[in-house]
Coordinates of C-alpha atoms and ligand atoms in Angstrom, one line a residue:
X262 CA 29.5 6.0 58.7
X263 CA 26.4 6.2 56.5
X264 CA 23.1 5.7 58.0
X265 CA 21.6 2.3 57.3
X266 CA 25.0 0.8 56.4
X267 CA 26.0 -2.5 57.8
X268 CA 28.3 -2.1 60.7
X269 CA 30.6 -4.8 59.4
X270 CA 32.6 -1.8 58.1
X271 CA 32.7 0.0 61.5
X272 CA 36.2 1.4 62.1
X273 CA 37.3 0.8 58.5
X274 CA 38.2 3.8 56.4
X275 CA 36.4 3.0 53.1
X276 CA 36.8 4.9 49.9
X277 CA 33.2 4.8 48.8
X278 CA 33.8 6.6 45.5
X279 CA 36.5 4.2 44.4
X280 CA 34.6 1.1 45.4
X281 CA 31.2 2.5 44.6
X282 CA 30.0 -0.8 43.0
X283 CA 31.2 -2.9 45.9
X284 CA 29.8 -0.5 48.4
X285 CA 26.3 -0.5 46.7
X286 CA 26.2 -4.3 47.1
X287 CA 26.4 -4.0 50.9
X288 CA 24.1 -1.0 51.3
X289 CA 20.8 -2.7 50.5
X290 CA 21.9 -6.2 50.6
X291 CA 19.3 -8.9 50.4
X292 CA 21.7 -11.7 50.5
X293 CA 20.0 -13.6 53.3
X294 CA 16.9 -15.2 52.0
X295 CA 16.4 -17.3 55.0
X296 CA 18.4 -20.3 54.1
X297 CA 21.4 -20.1 56.2
X298 CA 24.1 -17.8 57.3
X299 CA 23.2 -15.2 54.7
X300 CA 20.5 -14.2 57.2
X301 CA 23.2 -12.6 59.3
X302 CA 23.2 -9.7 56.8
X303 CA 19.6 -8.8 57.5
X304 CA 20.7 -7.1 60.6
X305 CA 17.7 -4.7 60.7
X306 CA 15.4 -7.5 61.6
X307 CA 17.5 -9.0 64.4
X308 CA 18.4 -8.6 68.0
X309 CA 21.6 -6.4 68.0
X310 CA 23.2 -8.7 70.6
X311 CA 22.7 -11.8 68.4
X312 CA 24.0 -9.9 65.4
X313 CA 27.2 -8.8 67.2
X314 CA 27.9 -12.4 68.2
X315 CA 27.3 -13.7 64.8
X316 CA 29.5 -11.0 63.2
X317 CA 32.3 -11.8 65.5
X318 CA 32.1 -15.5 64.5
X319 CA 31.9 -14.6 60.8
X320 CA 35.0 -12.4 61.0
X321 CA 37.0 -15.2 62.6
X322 CA 35.6 -17.7 60.1
X323 CA 36.6 -15.6 57.1
X324 CA 40.1 -15.6 58.4
X325 CA 40.2 -19.4 58.5
X326 CA 38.3 -20.7 55.5
X327 CA 40.2 -20.1 52.4
X328 CA 40.3 -22.7 49.8
X329 CA 41.4 -22.1 46.3
X330 CA 41.7 -25.4 44.7
X331 CA 42.8 -24.5 41.3
X332 CA 45.2 -22.0 42.6
X333 CA 44.1 -18.6 41.4
X334 CA 41.4 -16.1 41.8
X335 CA 39.7 -15.2 38.5
X336 CA 37.4 -12.5 39.6
X337 CA 37.5 -9.5 41.9
X338 CA 37.5 -10.9 45.3
X339 CA 35.8 -9.4 48.3
X340 CA 35.9 -10.4 51.9
X341 CA 32.1 -10.2 52.1
X342 CA 31.5 -13.9 51.9
X343 CA 28.2 -15.5 52.7
X344 CA 29.2 -18.8 54.1
X345 CA 26.9 -21.8 53.8
X346 CA 25.1 -23.5 56.6
X347 CA 27.6 -26.2 57.4
X348 CA 30.5 -23.9 57.6
X349 CA 29.0 -22.1 60.6
X350 CA 30.1 -23.5 63.9
X351 CA 28.9 -22.4 67.2
X352 CA 31.9 -23.4 69.1
X353 CA 34.2 -20.7 70.4
X354 CA 37.4 -21.4 68.6
X355 CA 39.4 -19.0 70.9
X356 CA 39.0 -21.7 73.6
X357 CA 39.5 -24.6 71.2
X358 CA 41.6 -23.3 68.3
X359 CA 43.2 -26.6 67.4
X360 CA 40.0 -28.6 67.4
X361 CA 38.3 -26.0 65.2
X362 CA 41.2 -25.9 62.9
X363 CA 41.2 -29.7 62.7
X364 CA 37.5 -29.8 61.8
X365 CA 38.0 -27.2 59.1
X366 CA 41.0 -29.0 57.7
X367 CA 39.0 -32.2 57.7
X368 CA 36.1 -30.5 55.8
X369 CA 38.5 -29.0 53.3
X370 CA 40.1 -32.4 52.8
X371 CA 36.7 -34.1 52.3
X372 CA 35.7 -31.3 49.8
X373 CA 38.9 -31.8 47.9
X374 CA 38.4 -35.5 47.7
X375 CA 34.8 -35.2 46.4
X376 CA 35.9 -32.6 43.9
X377 CA 38.7 -34.8 42.7
X378 CA 36.4 -37.8 42.3
X379 CA 34.1 -35.8 40.1
X380 CA 36.8 -33.8 38.3
X381 CA 35.5 -30.5 39.7
X382 CA 37.9 -27.6 39.7
X383 CA 37.0 -24.4 41.6
X384 CA 38.7 -21.1 41.9
X385 CA 37.6 -18.1 43.9
X386 CA 37.9 -17.5 47.6
X387 CA 35.8 -19.4 50.2
X388 CA 34.1 -21.8 47.7
X389 CA 31.3 -23.7 49.5
X390 CA 31.6 -27.4 49.9
X391 CA 30.2 -29.5 47.0
X392 CA 27.0 -31.5 47.5
X393 CA 27.4 -35.1 48.6
X394 CA 23.8 -35.8 47.5
X395 CA 20.5 -34.2 46.9
X396 CA 19.4 -34.8 50.5
X397 CA 22.0 -32.1 51.5
X398 CA 19.8 -29.5 49.7
X399 CA 17.4 -30.1 52.6
X400 CA 19.9 -30.6 55.5
X401 CA 22.2 -27.8 54.5
X402 CA 19.9 -25.3 52.8
X403 CA 16.4 -26.1 54.0
X404 CA 15.1 -27.0 50.5
X405 CA 11.3 -27.2 50.2
X406 CA 9.9 -30.6 49.8
X407 CA 8.2 -29.9 46.5
X408 CA 11.6 -29.5 44.8
X409 CA 13.0 -32.7 46.3
X410 CA 9.8 -34.5 45.2
X411 CA 10.2 -33.2 41.7
X412 CA 13.9 -34.3 41.6
X413 CA 12.8 -37.8 42.7
X414 CA 9.9 -37.8 40.1
X415 CA 12.3 -37.0 37.3
X416 CA 14.5 -39.9 38.4
X417 CA 17.5 -37.7 39.4
X418 CA 19.2 -39.8 42.0
X419 CA 22.5 -38.1 42.3
X420 CA 23.6 -34.6 41.5
X421 CA 25.8 -34.4 38.4
X422 CA 29.3 -32.9 39.1
X423 CA 28.4 -29.4 37.9
X424 CA 25.2 -29.5 40.1
X425 CA 27.3 -30.6 43.1
X426 CA 29.4 -27.5 43.0
X427 CA 27.4 -24.8 41.2
X428 CA 24.2 -25.2 43.4
X429 CA 26.0 -24.5 46.7
X430 CA 27.9 -21.6 45.1
X431 CA 24.7 -19.9 44.0
X432 CA 22.8 -20.8 47.2
X433 CA 25.5 -19.1 49.2
X434 CA 24.8 -15.9 47.3
X435 CA 28.0 -16.0 45.2
X436 CA 28.1 -15.2 41.5
X437 CA 29.2 -18.2 39.4
X438 CA 31.0 -18.8 36.2
X439 CA 30.5 -22.5 35.2
X440 CA 31.9 -24.6 32.4
X441 CA 30.9 -28.3 32.2
X442 CA 30.5 -30.8 29.3
X443 CA 27.4 -30.9 27.1
X444 CA 24.5 -32.8 28.5
X445 CA 25.9 -32.7 32.1
X446 CA 22.8 -31.1 33.7
X447 CA 23.8 -27.4 33.7
X448 CA 20.1 -26.3 33.5
X449 CA 19.2 -27.8 36.8
X450 CA 22.4 -26.4 38.3
X451 CA 21.0 -22.8 37.8
X452 CA 17.3 -23.5 38.0
X453 CA 17.4 -25.4 41.3
X454 CA 19.2 -22.6 43.4
X455 CA 17.1 -20.0 41.7
X456 CA 13.8 -21.6 42.8
X457 CA 15.2 -22.2 46.3
X458 CA 16.3 -18.6 46.6
X459 CA 13.1 -17.1 45.3
X460 CA 11.1 -19.4 47.6
X461 CA 7.6 -18.4 46.7
X462 CA 5.6 -16.7 43.9
X463 CA 5.3 -13.0 44.6
X464 CA 3.6 -9.9 43.0
X465 CA 6.8 -7.9 43.2
X466 CA 7.6 -8.1 39.5
X467 CA 10.2 -10.1 37.7
X468 CA 12.8 -11.5 40.1
X469 CA 14.8 -13.8 37.8
X470 CA 15.8 -13.7 34.2
X471 CA 17.4 -16.5 32.1
X472 CA 18.9 -15.5 28.8
X473 CA 19.4 -18.2 26.1
X474 CA 20.8 -17.6 22.6
X475 CA 18.0 -19.3 20.6
X476 CA 14.2 -19.4 20.9
X477 CA 14.3 -23.2 20.9
X478 CA 16.6 -23.3 23.9
X479 CA 14.6 -20.6 25.7
X480 CA 11.4 -22.6 25.1
X481 CA 13.1 -25.8 26.4
X482 CA 14.5 -24.0 29.5
X483 CA 11.0 -22.7 30.3
X484 CA 9.7 -26.2 30.1
X485 CA 12.5 -27.5 32.4
X486 CA 11.9 -24.6 34.9
X487 CA 8.2 -25.4 35.0
X488 CA 8.9 -29.1 35.6
X489 CA 11.2 -28.3 38.5
X490 CA 8.7 -25.8 40.0
X491 CA 5.8 -28.1 39.9
X492 CA 3.9 -27.9 43.2
X493 CA 4.9 -24.2 43.7
X494 CA 2.9 -21.3 42.3
X495 CA 5.8 -19.6 40.5
X496 CA 4.8 -17.7 37.4
X497 CA 7.4 -18.7 34.8
X498 CA 7.1 -17.0 31.4
X499 CA 8.7 -17.4 28.0
X500 CA 9.2 -14.0 26.2
X501 CA 7.4 -14.6 22.9
X502 CA 6.9 -12.1 20.1
X503 CA 3.2 -11.8 21.1
X504 CA 4.2 -11.1 24.7
X505 CA 6.5 -8.3 23.6
X506 CA 3.8 -6.9 21.3
X507 CA 0.7 -7.1 23.5
X508 CA 1.5 -7.6 27.2
X509 CA 1.1 -4.9 29.7
X510 CA 4.1 -5.9 31.8
X511 CA 3.0 -3.6 34.6
X512 CA 0.1 -5.9 35.2
X513 CA 1.7 -9.2 34.2
X514 CA 2.5 -11.5 37.1
X515 CA 5.9 -13.1 36.5
X516 CA 8.6 -14.4 38.8
X517 CA 10.9 -15.9 36.3
X518 CA 11.3 -14.6 32.7
X519 CA 13.1 -16.6 30.0
X520 CA 14.1 -14.9 26.8
X521 CA 16.5 -14.5 24.0
X522 CA 18.5 -11.3 24.3
X523 CA 16.9 -9.5 21.3
X524 CA 13.4 -9.9 22.5
X525 CA 14.2 -8.8 26.0
X526 CA 16.1 -5.8 24.7
X527 CA 13.1 -4.8 22.6
X528 CA 10.8 -5.1 25.6
X529 CA 13.1 -3.0 27.7
X530 CA 13.4 -0.4 25.0
X531 CA 9.7 0.0 24.7
X532 CA 9.7 0.6 28.5
X533 CA 7.5 -2.4 28.8
X534 CA 9.6 -4.4 31.1
X535 CA 11.1 -3.4 34.5
X536 CA 14.1 -5.5 35.5
X537 CA 15.1 -3.4 38.5
X538 CA 14.0 -6.0 40.9
X539 CA 15.8 -8.9 39.3
X540 CA 17.7 -10.9 41.9
X541 CA 19.1 -13.7 39.6
X542 CA 20.4 -13.3 36.1
X543 CA 21.6 -16.4 34.2
X544 CA 23.4 -16.2 30.9
X545 CA 23.1 -19.7 29.5
X546 CA 25.5 -20.6 26.7
X547 CA 27.4 -17.5 27.8
X548 CA 30.1 -17.7 25.2
X549 CA 27.5 -17.6 22.4
X550 CA 25.8 -14.7 24.1
X551 CA 29.1 -12.8 24.4
X552 CA 29.8 -13.1 20.7
X553 CA 29.7 -9.8 18.8
X554 CA 26.2 -10.2 17.4
X555 CA 24.6 -10.4 20.9
X556 CA 27.0 -8.5 23.1
X557 CA 25.2 -5.2 22.8
X558 CA 21.9 -6.8 23.7
X559 CA 23.4 -8.5 26.7
X560 CA 25.0 -5.3 27.9
X561 CA 21.6 -3.7 27.7
X562 CA 19.9 -6.4 29.8
X563 CA 22.7 -6.5 32.3
X564 CA 22.4 -2.8 32.8
X565 CA 18.6 -3.0 33.1
X566 CA 19.0 -5.5 36.0
X567 CA 20.0 -2.6 38.2
X568 CA 19.3 -4.2 41.6
X569 CA 22.7 -3.9 43.3
X570 CA 22.4 -7.3 44.9
X571 CA 21.6 -9.2 41.6
X572 CA 23.5 -12.5 41.4
X573 CA 24.7 -13.2 37.9
X574 CA 25.8 -16.6 36.7
X575 CA 27.3 -17.7 33.4
X576 CA 27.0 -21.3 32.1
X577 CA 28.4 -23.0 29.1
X578 CA 30.2 -26.1 27.8
X579 CA 32.9 -24.0 26.2
X580 CA 34.8 -21.2 27.9
X581 CA 37.1 -19.2 25.6
X582 CA 39.5 -16.7 27.2
X583 CA 37.7 -13.7 25.8
X584 CA 34.5 -14.7 27.7
X585 CA 36.5 -14.9 31.0
X586 CA 37.9 -11.4 30.3
X587 CA 34.4 -10.0 29.6
X588 CA 32.9 -11.8 32.6
X589 CA 35.5 -10.2 34.8
X590 CA 34.1 -6.8 33.9
X591 CA 30.6 -7.6 35.0
X592 CA 31.0 -10.2 37.8
X593 CA 31.7 -9.7 41.4
X594 CA 33.4 -12.1 43.7
X595 CA 32.5 -14.9 41.5
X596 CA 33.4 -18.5 41.9
X597 CA 34.6 -20.3 38.8
X598 CA 33.7 -23.9 38.4
X599 CA 35.1 -26.1 35.7
X600 CA 34.1 -29.8 35.4
X601 CA 36.7 -31.9 33.6
X602 CA 39.0 -30.1 31.2
X603 CA 38.0 -26.9 29.7
X604 CA 36.7 -26.9 26.1
X605 CA 36.5 -30.7 25.7
X606 CA 33.7 -32.9 24.3
X607 CA 31.7 -35.2 26.5
X608 CA 33.7 -38.4 26.9
X609 CA 30.7 -40.6 26.3
X610 CA 30.7 -39.7 22.6
X611 CA 32.6 -41.9 20.2
X612 CA 34.0 -39.5 17.7
X613 CA 35.2 -40.3 14.1
X614 CA 36.6 -38.4 11.2
X615 CA 35.7 -39.6 7.7
X616 CA 37.4 -38.4 4.5
X617 CA 34.7 -38.0 1.9
X618 CA 36.8 -36.7 -1.0
X619 CA 34.3 -34.3 -2.4
X620 CA 30.8 -32.8 -1.8
X621 CA 29.3 -35.6 -3.9
X622 CA 31.4 -38.1 -1.9
X623 CA 29.7 -36.9 1.3
X624 CA 26.3 -37.6 0.0
X625 CA 27.3 -41.0 -1.2
X626 CA 28.9 -41.8 2.1
X627 CA 25.8 -40.7 3.9
X628 CA 23.5 -42.8 1.8
X629 CA 25.8 -45.8 2.2
X630 CA 25.9 -45.5 5.9
X631 CA 22.1 -45.1 6.1
X632 CA 21.7 -48.2 3.8
X633 CA 24.0 -50.2 6.0
X634 CA 22.8 -49.2 9.4
X635 CA 20.5 -46.3 10.1
X636 CA 20.2 -46.1 13.8
X637 CA 17.7 -43.2 14.4
X638 CA 17.4 -40.6 15.7
X639 CA 20.3 -39.0 13.7
X640 CA 21.0 -35.3 13.7
X641 CA 22.9 -33.9 10.6
X642 CA 24.6 -30.5 10.7
X643 CA 25.3 -28.5 7.6
X644 CA 27.0 -25.1 7.0
X645 CA 24.0 -22.9 6.1
X646 CA 20.3 -22.7 5.4
X647 CA 20.7 -23.2 1.6
X648 CA 22.6 -26.4 2.1
X649 CA 20.1 -27.6 4.7
X650 CA 17.3 -27.3 2.2
X651 CA 19.4 -29.0 -0.5
X652 CA 20.2 -32.0 1.7
X653 CA 16.6 -32.2 2.8
X654 CA 15.5 -32.3 -0.9
X655 CA 18.0 -35.1 -1.5
X656 CA 17.0 -37.3 1.5
X657 CA 13.3 -36.7 1.2
X658 CA 13.0 -39.2 -1.6
X659 CA 15.1 -41.9 0.1
X660 CA 12.3 -43.4 2.2
X661 CA 13.8 -41.8 5.2
X662 CA 11.6 -39.8 7.5
X663 CA 13.5 -36.6 7.5
X664 CA 12.9 -33.0 8.8
X665 CA 14.8 -29.8 8.5
X666 CA 15.3 -26.8 10.8
X667 CA 17.0 -23.5 10.2
X668 CA 16.5 -19.8 11.0
X669 CA 14.7 -19.0 7.7
X670 CA 11.7 -21.1 8.7
X671 CA 8.8 -19.6 10.5
X672 CA 8.8 -20.1 14.3
X673 CA 6.0 -22.6 14.1
X674 CA 7.8 -24.6 11.4
X675 CA 11.0 -24.6 13.6
X676 CA 9.1 -25.8 16.6
X677 CA 7.3 -28.5 14.6
X678 CA 10.6 -29.8 13.1
X679 CA 12.1 -30.1 16.6
X680 CA 9.0 -31.6 18.1
X681 CA 8.6 -34.1 15.3
X682 CA 12.2 -35.2 15.8
X683 CA 11.7 -35.5 19.6
X684 CA 8.6 -37.5 19.2
X685 CA 10.2 -39.9 16.7
X686 CA 7.9 -38.8 13.8
X687 CA 11.1 -38.0 11.9
X688 CA 14.2 -40.1 12.2
X689 CA 16.7 -37.7 10.7
X690 CA 16.8 -34.0 11.4
X691 CA 18.9 -31.8 9.1
X692 CA 20.0 -28.6 10.9
X693 CA 22.1 -25.6 10.9
X694 CA 23.9 -24.5 14.1
X695 CA 20.6 -23.0 15.3
X696 CA 20.0 -26.2 17.2
X697 CA 23.6 -26.9 18.0
X698 CA 23.5 -25.5 21.5
X699 CA 21.6 -26.6 24.5
X700 CA 18.9 -28.6 22.9
X701 CA 18.3 -31.8 24.8
X702 CA 17.4 -34.5 22.4
X703 CA 17.5 -37.4 24.8
X704 CA 18.0 -40.3 22.5
X705 CA 20.1 -39.0 19.7
X706 CA 22.3 -41.9 18.8
X707 CA 24.4 -40.2 16.2
X708 CA 25.4 -36.7 15.1
X709 CA 26.8 -36.3 11.6
X710 CA 28.8 -33.2 10.7
X711 CA 28.0 -33.3 7.0
X712 CA 29.8 -30.0 6.8
X713 CA 32.9 -29.4 8.9
X714 CA 32.0 -27.1 11.8
X715 CA 33.3 -23.5 11.7
X716 CA 35.0 -23.6 15.1
X717 CA 36.1 -26.1 17.8
X718 CA 33.3 -24.7 20.1
X719 CA 30.7 -25.3 17.4
X720 CA 32.1 -28.9 17.1
X721 CA 31.8 -29.5 20.8
X722 CA 28.2 -28.2 21.0
X723 CA 27.0 -30.0 17.8
X724 CA 28.3 -33.4 18.8
X725 CA 27.0 -32.8 22.4
X726 CA 23.4 -33.3 21.1
X727 CA 24.2 -37.0 21.5
X728 CA 25.8 -38.8 24.5
X729 CA 23.8 -36.8 27.1
X730 CA 23.2 -37.5 30.7
X731 CA 25.7 -40.3 30.8
X732 CA 24.4 -42.1 27.7
X733 CA 26.7 -43.1 24.9
X734 CA 26.6 -41.4 21.5
X735 CA 28.4 -41.3 18.2
X736 CA 29.7 -38.4 16.2
X737 CA 30.9 -38.6 12.6
X738 CA 32.6 -35.7 10.9
X739 CA 33.0 -35.6 7.1
X740 CA 35.9 -33.7 5.7
X741 CA 37.3 -32.9 2.2
X742 CA 40.5 -31.2 1.0
X743 CA 38.8 -27.9 1.9
X744 CA 38.8 -28.8 5.6
X745 CA 42.3 -30.3 6.0
X746 CA 43.8 -27.0 7.1
X747 CA 41.7 -26.9 10.2
X748 CA 41.5 -30.7 10.8
X749 CA 44.0 -30.6 13.5
X750 CA 41.8 -28.4 15.7
X751 CA 39.0 -30.9 15.8
X752 CA 41.6 -33.7 16.2
X753 CA 42.8 -32.0 19.3
X754 CA 39.3 -32.0 20.8
X755 CA 38.9 -35.7 19.9
X756 CA 42.3 -36.7 21.4
X757 CA 41.5 -34.7 24.6
X758 CA 38.4 -36.8 25.2
X759 CA 40.3 -40.1 24.6
X760 CA 39.3 -40.8 21.0
X761 CA 41.7 -42.3 18.5
X762 CA 43.1 -39.9 15.9
X763 CA 45.4 -40.9 13.0
X764 CA 48.9 -39.8 13.7
X765 CA 49.3 -37.9 10.4
X766 CA 46.4 -35.6 11.5
X767 CA 48.1 -34.9 14.8
X768 CA 51.3 -34.1 12.9
X769 CA 49.6 -31.4 10.9
X770 CA 50.7 -27.9 11.8
X771 CA 48.6 -26.0 14.3
X772 CA 46.7 -23.1 12.7
X773 CA 44.9 -20.2 14.2
X774 CA 41.3 -21.0 13.4
X775 CA 39.2 -18.2 12.0
X776 CA 35.7 -18.9 11.1
X777 CA 35.9 -21.8 8.7
X778 CA 33.1 -21.6 6.1
X779 CA 34.6 -22.5 2.7
X780 CA 32.6 -22.1 -0.5
X781 CA 31.1 -25.6 -1.1
X782 CA 29.6 -27.1 -4.2
X783 CA 25.8 -27.6 -4.1
X784 CA 24.6 -30.8 -2.5
X785 CA 23.2 -32.9 -5.3
X786 CA 23.8 -36.2 -7.0
X787 CA 22.1 -35.0 -10.1
X788 CA 24.9 -33.6 -12.4
X789 CA 22.4 -31.2 -14.1
X790 CA 21.6 -29.5 -10.9
X791 CA 25.2 -28.8 -10.3
X792 CA 25.6 -27.1 -13.7
X793 CA 22.8 -24.6 -13.0
Ligands
ATP262 N1 21.1 -35.2 38.4 C1 20.7 -35.7 37.2 N2 20.6 -37.0 37.0 C2 20.2 -37.5 35.9 N3 19.9 -36.8 34.8 C3 20.0 -35.5 34.9 C4 20.3 -34.8 36.1 N4 20.3 -33.5 35.9 C5 19.9 -33.3 34.6 N5 19.7 -34.5 34.0 C6 19.3 -34.7 32.6 O1 20.4 -34.6 31.8 C7 20.1 -34.1 30.5 C8 21.0 -32.9 30.1 O2 20.8 -31.8 30.9 P1 21.0 -30.3 30.4 O3 20.1 -30.1 29.2 O4 20.7 -29.4 31.6 O5 22.5 -30.4 30.0 P2 23.5 -29.2 29.7 O6 24.7 -29.4 30.6 O7 22.8 -27.9 29.9 O8 23.9 -29.4 28.2 P3 24.3 -28.4 27.0 O9 25.7 -27.9 27.3 O10 24.2 -29.2 25.8 O11 23.3 -27.3 27.1 C9 18.6 -33.7 30.6 O12 17.8 -34.6 30.0 C10 18.3 -33.6 32.1 O13 17.0 -33.9 32.3

């Protein structure tokens, strides 16, 4: 046996070459950060007698606790499970096997009931119990009071379903793959355990990285992180262009770094950033990050986080199969958590399809609906930057306070457009998909898909800017003859979340949906403009 290796493997013949990755994770494991049973792995610091007892207990426990609610293990499973606090039991089950078994069965039953109540589905071995309430962060995991105080200050009384399950998974040192509806509190589900695991600010370098697909989302996540960390001295930094250009990262104090993939890749390439001590890596909006355009950058970052005990987690409201496949290649012993049905829209959004006939018809329908009842704030999505500018020019003169955001604008202009909308200075924001994901516009009453979305996932994320955190919202999608071919795909999403869909649409043939971006006539009610 190799020197310094955990004696959990004593007596086991272990092919280190074949299982090099798995082996490396045990070698320098840092899994116990002082909040529970994971401490058992820090055997160097403990009395050998205590450790031997605790290892005997752990081995027995692993044999008992096995709960795979959804019925299959998605990711590579290992027996090296760090069990949460409450699953440790000091009683000697050899003397009282039936009592022990009964208790375990009762716990499993309770967990299953709680999960059922909140539509939580888990797969992966030994998934920890879901949280009953935020107080359990303290009783089960020894959460610091500053965090509980911040939760209370933000008015968060109960954990949302994804928080109930993903927080214990991450706190127990397991990797996590999570899919939950838009606006259901996924940010807190990864920020809270990250802050708890990191415990204090340190000068050891970057210990956590959160990747987001857009700058706007990265900036919002930084804000959320800081709000949650208030009262602790964590250094939380957003990777900006200036930071990449000017910062001396060897001197920069930073515990948590939030970035888009490209910026972080550039910083790594310039040998400016050392990610070898990263303990937590979050890929937010993971399906977007795993699309072809960003995959290389993600790969680069994942490799740079070379610490063998890094805990990776993936979060999104949509979970296509290809992402699961890719995740399988990088994740280890992960627990998969799905809230509700996979790839459905939030059920607090009332969704409607409106036939607008033609491009001109869309503009007339929009003007008419604004004239009848404009209930701001309203977010309007269009297909591309050109169309965003065209629609902006049209609405600018309608006495509507309107803004526009797309990726051709300077960063400052993008920020201003979003901030103005958030602050109520503009009532209507015209946008491309650059703000379709993750952005938390609290009071958006209505999302209008002026142009049909290019995928079902895009639809779910776009309309998910309304109806957040349990509020109700409305989503209107215009379509023309150009969109009829893919209408059924959106109709399926609508039907799955309980919205009414005309039967003729549900009778349309199912088509495999490739990126739907038809050529569209310019947006204008002025015939001369259209002739140009
Ligand atoms: N436990 C809670 N109770 C009440 N509100 C909460 C709770 N957790 C988070 N929220 C609020 O819910 C809103 C949505 O949260 P968040 O932005 O994390 O959603 P999300 O699931 O990441 O959405 P998306 O898929 O669109 O990115 C935020 O305004 C957040 O402050």
